[in-house]
């Protein structure tokens, strides 16, 4: 088993298309340019922490020459797909764990050749995509994850750590803090500290039966994984989505009902796209919106309500109707001091395959009309870009004043022809 991940992945994607960023501190911000969600090693050395609000570190960034970028998720998602295409050249079984991490099955690779293969994999990914990576090898997912951490933090290893090697296994497990074990959170860490557990080896050597009482079955499973007994198989087919959410903070504050209804309609449009992509449907949506705790002195309000549909559906028009109804039944006209809403969203769960969902006896949706209409809308957006065709209730993308800010976003080099770099002779 191997775990490969991209180093400071979002920042590395930015560096691929701008060589001037090499060895320069770089950070990427969250939606609305709120806080740091990715940092290069140079930025970490300046004391910039994960989640630091940008308004607090803006002066530091300017003084130290830190390059700051808005999130470019379209680019990052495409680059992730390209790296995974390379991984599949080296292993037929790949589990995409997150946008920047994947597990590879190396069972068919001789133990003596695994490190060489991992180095070749790193070099190929760097040459073909420009993304630097590290590889951790272990007999289980937990050990592979731990090996990956070691590979990233010990430069002498050259980006590869193999914990299937008995000498490396014995050497590192007694030197790595138990806090670095995958699945050990703050609450578990406090319990282990009370047991006198400091290193990974200390945790591995515990009796799993009493550990199960304090850390549940998850803690027992971790101990078995650290001992080389695989409890977490590769998931080659992604599990069916059980829930879905579309939530966004506004670029400014919303005070009127019409704008809020447009925002939730846009969220319902995106929800419908996600459901149709996976052939799923929902029979309810939960609509919420709230003010910000950071607006000092302003009145506070948080609203959430659930609206039912007559039957399971992924029809954007039906979802918009339900979302707007959620706003209508919870909206309050403001007094002298209006509520200044900062975020809204739509959440749903208990999703089912639409092809197997029961039909309603009363109020059934017209699927014969809905299916072709939604397919045509999705086809247009796939060809000309998301938002090319949207219901009028969701507003024109270019005119949504509440839309999330990406003021420092780089071009979507790999997916938008109009944003390709231009070379001048």
Coordinates of C-alpha atoms in Angstrom, one line a residue:
X1 CA 0.0 0.0 0.0
X2 CA 1.3 3.5 -0.8
X3 CA -0.1 6.9 -0.2
X4 CA 1.0 9.7 -2.5
X5 CA 0.1 13.3 -2.0
X6 CA 0.9 16.7 -3.6
X7 CA 3.0 18.9 -1.4
X8 CA 1.1 22.1 -0.6
X9 CA -1.1 21.1 -3.5
X10 CA -3.0 24.3 -4.2
X11 CA 0.2 26.4 -4.0
X12 CA 2.0 23.9 -6.2
X13 CA -0.7 24.2 -8.8
X14 CA -0.1 28.0 -8.8
X15 CA 3.6 27.4 -9.2
X16 CA 3.3 25.1 -12.2
X17 CA 2.0 28.0 -14.3
X18 CA 4.3 30.8 -12.9
X19 CA 7.9 29.7 -12.4
X20 CA 8.6 33.0 -10.7
X21 CA 6.9 31.6 -7.6
X22 CA 9.6 29.0 -7.0
X23 CA 11.1 29.4 -3.6
X24 CA 8.8 32.4 -2.9
X25 CA 6.3 32.2 0.0
X26 CA 2.9 31.5 -1.4
X27 CA -0.5 31.1 0.2
X28 CA -4.0 30.3 -1.1
X29 CA -7.1 31.8 0.5
X30 CA -10.5 30.3 1.1
X31 CA -13.8 31.5 -0.5
X32 CA -14.2 35.3 -0.3
X33 CA -10.5 35.5 0.3
X34 CA -11.2 34.8 4.0
X35 CA -8.3 32.8 5.4
X36 CA -5.2 30.8 4.5
X37 CA -6.0 27.2 3.5
X38 CA -2.7 26.3 1.7
X39 CA 0.9 27.5 2.5
X40 CA 4.2 26.7 1.1
X41 CA 7.1 25.8 3.4
X42 CA 8.5 29.3 3.0
X43 CA 5.1 30.8 4.1
X44 CA 5.0 28.4 7.1
X45 CA 8.5 29.6 8.1
X46 CA 7.1 33.1 8.4
X47 CA 4.7 32.0 11.0
X48 CA 1.6 31.9 8.8
X49 CA -0.7 29.2 10.2
X50 CA -3.5 27.2 8.6
X51 CA -6.8 29.2 8.9
X52 CA -5.2 32.5 9.7
X53 CA -7.7 35.3 8.6
X54 CA -6.2 37.2 5.7
X55 CA -7.0 40.6 7.2
X56 CA -4.8 39.7 10.2
X57 CA -1.8 38.7 8.1
X58 CA -2.1 41.1 5.2
X59 CA 0.6 43.5 6.5
X60 CA 2.9 40.5 7.1
X61 CA 2.4 39.2 3.6
X62 CA 3.1 42.6 2.1
X63 CA 6.2 43.1 4.2
X64 CA 7.6 39.7 3.5
X65 CA 6.7 39.5 -0.2
X66 CA 4.2 36.6 0.2
X67 CA 2.3 35.9 -3.0
X68 CA -1.4 35.6 -2.2
X69 CA -4.0 33.9 -4.4
X70 CA -7.7 33.3 -4.3
X71 CA -8.9 29.7 -4.6
X72 CA -9.0 28.4 -8.1
X73 CA -10.9 25.1 -7.6
X74 CA -11.4 24.5 -11.3
X75 CA -7.7 24.4 -11.8
X76 CA -6.9 22.4 -8.7
X77 CA -9.6 19.8 -9.6
X78 CA -8.3 19.4 -13.1
X79 CA -4.7 19.1 -11.9
X80 CA -5.8 16.5 -9.4
X81 CA -7.3 14.5 -12.3
X82 CA -4.1 14.7 -14.2
X83 CA -1.9 13.4 -11.3
X84 CA -4.3 10.5 -10.7
X85 CA -4.0 9.6 -14.4
X86 CA -0.3 9.3 -13.8
X87 CA -0.8 7.2 -10.7
X88 CA -2.8 4.7 -12.8
X89 CA 0.2 4.2 -15.0
X90 CA 1.9 2.7 -12.0
X91 CA -0.9 0.8 -10.3
X92 CA -4.2 -0.5 -11.7
X93 CA -5.9 0.0 -8.3
X94 CA -6.1 3.6 -7.1
X95 CA -8.3 5.1 -4.4
X96 CA -8.7 8.8 -4.6
X97 CA -8.8 9.8 -1.0
X98 CA -8.9 13.6 -1.4
X99 CA -8.1 16.2 -4.0
X100 CA -4.4 15.8 -3.3
X101 CA -4.1 12.3 -1.8
X102 CA -4.5 8.8 -3.3
X103 CA -3.8 5.3 -2.1
X104 CA -2.1 2.8 -4.5
X105 CA -2.1 -0.9 -4.3
X106 CA 1.5 -2.2 -4.6
X107 CA 0.8 -5.8 -3.7
X108 CA 2.2 -7.0 -7.1
X109 CA 5.4 -5.1 -6.7
X110 CA 8.3 -7.0 -5.1
X111 CA 9.3 -5.4 -1.7
X112 CA 12.8 -4.7 -2.9
X113 CA 11.5 -2.7 -5.9
X114 CA 8.9 -0.5 -4.1
X115 CA 11.1 2.4 -3.1
X116 CA 12.6 2.5 -6.7
X117 CA 9.0 2.5 -8.1
X118 CA 8.0 5.3 -5.7
X119 CA 10.9 7.4 -6.8
X120 CA 10.1 6.8 -10.4
X121 CA 6.5 7.7 -9.7
X122 CA 7.5 11.0 -8.0
X123 CA 9.8 11.9 -10.9
X124 CA 7.1 11.1 -13.5
X125 CA 4.4 13.1 -11.8
X126 CA 6.8 16.1 -11.5
X127 CA 7.8 15.8 -15.2
X128 CA 4.3 15.4 -16.5
X129 CA 2.3 17.7 -14.3
X130 CA 4.9 19.8 -12.4
X131 CA 3.4 18.8 -9.0
X132 CA 6.0 17.8 -6.3
X133 CA 4.8 14.8 -4.3
X134 CA 5.8 12.5 -1.4
X135 CA 5.2 8.8 -1.1
X136 CA 4.6 6.7 2.0
X137 CA 4.7 2.9 1.8
X138 CA 3.2 0.6 4.4
X139 CA 1.5 -2.7 4.8
X140 CA -1.8 -0.9 5.8
X141 CA -3.4 2.4 5.1
X142 CA -2.6 3.8 8.5
X143 CA 1.1 2.9 8.1
X144 CA 1.2 4.3 4.6
X145 CA -0.3 7.6 5.9
X146 CA 2.3 7.6 8.7
X147 CA 5.1 6.9 6.2
X148 CA 3.9 9.7 4.0
X149 CA 4.2 12.1 7.0
X150 CA 7.7 10.9 7.6
X151 CA 8.6 11.4 3.9
X152 CA 7.4 15.0 4.0
X153 CA 9.2 15.9 7.2
X154 CA 12.6 14.2 6.8
X155 CA 14.4 15.7 3.7
X156 CA 17.1 13.0 3.8
X157 CA 14.6 10.4 2.7
X158 CA 14.2 12.1 -0.7
X159 CA 10.4 12.2 -0.5
X160 CA 9.9 8.4 0.0
X161 CA 9.5 6.4 3.2
X162 CA 9.0 2.6 3.3
X163 CA 7.6 1.3 6.5
X164 CA 7.4 -2.2 5.1
X165 CA 11.1 -2.4 5.7
X166 CA 11.5 -3.9 9.2
X167 CA 14.5 -1.6 10.0
X168 CA 12.7 1.5 9.0
X169 CA 9.5 0.4 10.9
X170 CA 11.4 -0.2 14.1
X171 CA 13.4 3.0 13.7
X172 CA 10.5 5.4 13.1
X173 CA 7.6 4.2 15.1
X174 CA 9.4 4.9 18.4
X175 CA 10.4 8.4 17.2
X176 CA 7.2 9.8 15.9
X177 CA 4.6 11.4 18.1
X178 CA 1.3 9.5 18.5
X179 CA -0.4 12.8 17.4
X180 CA 0.7 12.1 13.8
X181 CA -1.3 8.9 13.6
X182 CA -4.2 9.0 11.2
X183 CA -7.5 9.0 13.1
X184 CA -6.1 10.3 16.4
X185 CA -7.8 13.6 17.3
X186 CA -7.6 15.9 20.2
X187 CA -10.0 14.0 22.4
X188 CA -8.2 10.7 21.7
X189 CA -4.8 12.3 22.3
X190 CA -5.8 13.5 25.7
X191 CA -7.0 9.9 26.7
X192 CA -3.7 8.4 25.3
X193 CA -1.7 11.0 27.2
X194 CA -3.4 9.9 30.4
X195 CA -2.3 6.3 29.6
X196 CA 1.3 7.4 29.2
X197 CA 1.3 6.9 25.4
X198 CA 3.8 9.2 23.7
X199 CA 5.1 7.6 20.5
X200 CA 3.4 5.6 17.8
X201 CA 5.2 2.5 19.1
X202 CA 3.6 3.0 22.5
X203 CA 0.1 3.0 20.9
X204 CA 0.9 0.0 18.8
X205 CA 1.9 -2.0 21.9
X206 CA -1.3 -1.3 23.9
X207 CA -3.8 -4.1 24.5
X208 CA -6.5 -3.3 21.9
X209 CA -9.4 -4.6 24.1
X210 CA -9.2 -2.0 26.9
X211 CA -8.4 0.6 24.3
X212 CA -11.7 -0.1 22.6
X213 CA -13.5 1.0 25.8
X214 CA -11.8 4.4 25.7
X215 CA -11.3 5.0 22.0
X216 CA -14.1 2.9 20.6
X217 CA -13.7 0.5 17.8
X218 CA -11.7 3.1 15.8
X219 CA -8.9 3.0 18.4
X220 CA -8.8 -0.8 18.3
X221 CA -8.7 -0.7 14.5
X222 CA -5.8 1.8 14.5
X223 CA -3.7 -0.5 16.8
X224 CA -4.3 -3.5 14.5
X225 CA -3.3 -1.3 11.5
X226 CA -0.1 -0.2 13.2
X227 CA 0.7 -3.9 13.7
X228 CA 0.3 -4.6 10.0
X229 CA -3.2 -6.1 10.0
X230 CA -5.2 -4.3 7.3
X231 CA -8.6 -3.2 8.5
X232 CA -9.3 -0.6 5.9
X233 CA -9.3 -2.0 2.3
X234 CA -8.9 0.1 -0.8
X235 CA -12.2 1.7 -1.9
X236 CA -11.9 1.5 -5.7
X237 CA -15.6 2.4 -6.2
X238 CA -16.6 5.6 -4.4
X239 CA -19.4 5.1 -1.9
X240 CA -22.8 6.4 -3.0
X241 CA -23.3 10.0 -1.8
X242 CA -25.8 10.1 1.2
X243 CA -26.1 13.8 1.5
X244 CA -25.2 17.0 -0.4
X245 CA -24.8 20.6 0.5
X246 CA -24.3 23.9 -1.3
X247 CA -23.3 26.7 1.0
X248 CA -21.7 30.1 0.3
X249 CA -20.7 33.2 2.2
X250 CA -21.7 36.3 0.4
X251 CA -19.2 38.8 -0.9
X252 CA -21.2 41.5 0.9
X253 CA -24.2 41.6 3.2
X254 CA -27.7 40.9 2.0
X255 CA -30.6 42.8 3.5
X256 CA -33.5 42.3 1.1
X257 CA -35.6 39.3 0.4
X258 CA -35.3 39.3 -3.4
X259 CA -31.6 39.1 -3.4
X260 CA -31.6 36.3 -0.8
X261 CA -34.2 34.3 -2.8
X262 CA -31.9 34.7 -5.9
X263 CA -29.0 33.4 -3.9
X264 CA -30.8 30.3 -2.6
X265 CA -32.2 29.7 -6.1
X266 CA -28.6 29.7 -7.4
X267 CA -27.6 27.2 -4.7
X268 CA -30.6 25.0 -5.6
X269 CA -29.4 25.1 -9.3
X270 CA -26.0 23.9 -8.3
X271 CA -27.5 21.2 -6.0
X272 CA -29.6 19.9 -9.0
X273 CA -26.4 19.7 -11.1
X274 CA -24.7 17.6 -8.4
X275 CA -27.6 15.2 -8.0
X276 CA -28.1 14.6 -11.7
X277 CA -24.4 13.9 -12.2
X278 CA -24.7 10.9 -9.8
X279 CA -28.3 9.9 -10.8
X280 CA -29.6 10.7 -7.3
X281 CA -32.7 12.4 -6.0
X282 CA -34.0 14.0 -2.8
X283 CA -37.5 14.5 -1.4
X284 CA -36.6 17.5 0.9
X285 CA -34.2 20.4 1.2
X286 CA -33.1 22.3 4.3
X287 CA -32.6 26.0 3.6
X288 CA -30.6 28.2 6.0
X289 CA -29.3 31.7 6.2
X290 CA -27.7 33.8 8.9
X291 CA -26.0 37.0 9.9
X292 CA -22.3 37.2 10.9
X293 CA -21.0 37.2 14.4
X294 CA -18.2 39.5 13.2
X295 CA -20.7 42.4 12.5
X296 CA -20.3 43.9 15.9
X297 CA -23.4 45.8 17.2
X298 CA -25.6 44.5 14.3
X299 CA -28.7 42.4 15.1
X300 CA -28.1 38.7 14.9
X301 CA -30.4 36.1 13.3
X302 CA -30.0 32.5 12.2
X303 CA -32.8 30.7 10.3
X304 CA -33.2 27.1 9.1
X305 CA -36.2 25.3 7.7
X306 CA -36.9 22.1 5.8
X307 CA -39.2 21.9 2.8
X308 CA -40.6 18.6 1.5
X309 CA -41.0 17.7 -2.2
X310 CA -43.9 15.5 -3.4
X311 CA -41.3 12.9 -4.5
X312 CA -37.6 12.4 -5.0
X313 CA -36.3 14.7 -7.7
X314 CA -33.2 16.3 -9.1
X315 CA -35.1 18.8 -11.2
X316 CA -33.6 22.2 -10.7
X317 CA -37.0 24.0 -11.1
X318 CA -38.5 21.9 -8.3
X319 CA -35.5 22.5 -6.1
X320 CA -35.7 26.2 -6.7
X321 CA -39.4 26.3 -5.9
X322 CA -38.7 24.5 -2.6
X323 CA -35.7 26.7 -1.7
X324 CA -37.7 29.9 -2.3
X325 CA -40.6 28.6 -0.3
X326 CA -38.1 28.0 2.6
X327 CA -37.1 31.7 2.5
X328 CA -40.7 32.9 2.1
X329 CA -41.9 31.1 5.2
X330 CA -39.0 32.2 7.4
X331 CA -38.4 35.8 6.2
X332 CA -39.1 38.6 8.5
X333 CA -39.3 42.2 7.5
X334 CA -36.6 44.2 9.3
X335 CA -37.2 47.0 11.7
X336 CA -35.1 50.1 12.1
X337 CA -31.9 48.0 12.1
X338 CA -32.0 45.5 9.2
X339 CA -30.5 42.1 9.4
X340 CA -27.4 41.8 7.3
X341 CA -27.2 38.2 6.2
X342 CA -23.7 36.9 5.4
X343 CA -24.3 33.3 4.3
X344 CA -27.0 31.0 3.0
X345 CA -27.1 27.4 1.9
X346 CA -29.1 24.3 1.0
X347 CA -28.5 20.9 2.6
X348 CA -30.2 17.6 1.9
X349 CA -29.6 14.0 2.9
X350 CA -31.1 10.5 2.6
X351 CA -30.4 10.6 -1.2
X352 CA -31.6 7.7 -3.3
X353 CA -31.0 6.6 -6.9
X354 CA -33.6 8.4 -8.9
X355 CA -34.2 5.4 -11.1
X356 CA -35.5 3.4 -8.2
X357 CA -37.3 6.1 -6.2
X358 CA -41.1 5.7 -5.7
X359 CA -43.6 8.0 -7.5
X360 CA -46.0 10.2 -5.7
X361 CA -49.7 9.4 -6.0
X362 CA -50.6 13.1 -5.6
X363 CA -48.6 16.0 -7.0
X364 CA -46.1 13.8 -9.0
X365 CA -43.5 15.7 -11.0
X366 CA -43.6 15.5 -14.8
X367 CA -40.4 13.4 -15.3
X368 CA -41.1 13.1 -19.1
X369 CA -40.7 16.8 -19.4
X370 CA -38.2 17.3 -16.7
X371 CA -35.6 14.8 -17.8
X372 CA -35.0 16.1 -21.4
X373 CA -35.1 19.8 -20.1
X374 CA -32.5 19.1 -17.4
X375 CA -30.3 17.1 -19.8
X376 CA -30.4 20.0 -22.3
X377 CA -29.4 22.5 -19.7
X378 CA -26.6 20.3 -18.4
X379 CA -25.3 19.8 -22.0
X380 CA -25.2 23.5 -22.6
X381 CA -23.3 24.2 -19.4
X382 CA -20.9 21.4 -20.1
X383 CA -20.1 22.8 -23.5
X384 CA -20.1 26.5 -22.8
X385 CA -19.2 26.6 -19.1
X386 CA -21.2 26.4 -15.9
X387 CA -23.7 29.1 -15.6
X388 CA -24.1 29.5 -19.4
X389 CA -27.8 28.5 -19.0
X390 CA -29.6 29.0 -15.7
X391 CA -33.2 29.5 -14.6
X392 CA -34.0 33.2 -14.4
X393 CA -34.8 32.9 -10.7
X394 CA -31.1 32.2 -10.1
X395 CA -30.0 35.4 -11.8
X396 CA -27.3 35.9 -14.4
X397 CA -23.9 34.8 -13.1
X398 CA -22.2 38.0 -14.2
X399 CA -24.7 40.2 -12.3
X400 CA -24.8 38.4 -9.0
X401 CA -23.5 41.1 -6.7
X402 CA -23.6 38.7 -3.7
X403 CA -21.3 36.1 -5.5
X404 CA -18.2 34.8 -3.7
X405 CA -15.2 37.0 -4.2
X406 CA -12.1 35.6 -6.0
X407 CA -10.3 38.9 -6.5
X408 CA -6.8 37.3 -6.7
X409 CA -7.7 34.2 -8.7
X410 CA -5.3 33.1 -11.4
X411 CA -6.6 31.9 -14.9
X412 CA -8.1 28.5 -15.3
X413 CA -5.3 27.5 -17.6
X414 CA -6.2 23.9 -18.2
X415 CA -10.0 24.1 -18.8
X416 CA -10.7 27.6 -20.3
X417 CA -9.4 28.2 -23.8
X418 CA -9.9 32.0 -23.3
X419 CA -7.6 31.9 -20.3
X420 CA -4.7 30.1 -21.8
X421 CA -1.3 31.8 -21.3
X422 CA -0.1 33.9 -24.2
X423 CA 3.5 33.7 -25.4
X424 CA 4.8 36.7 -27.3
X425 CA 7.5 36.2 -29.9

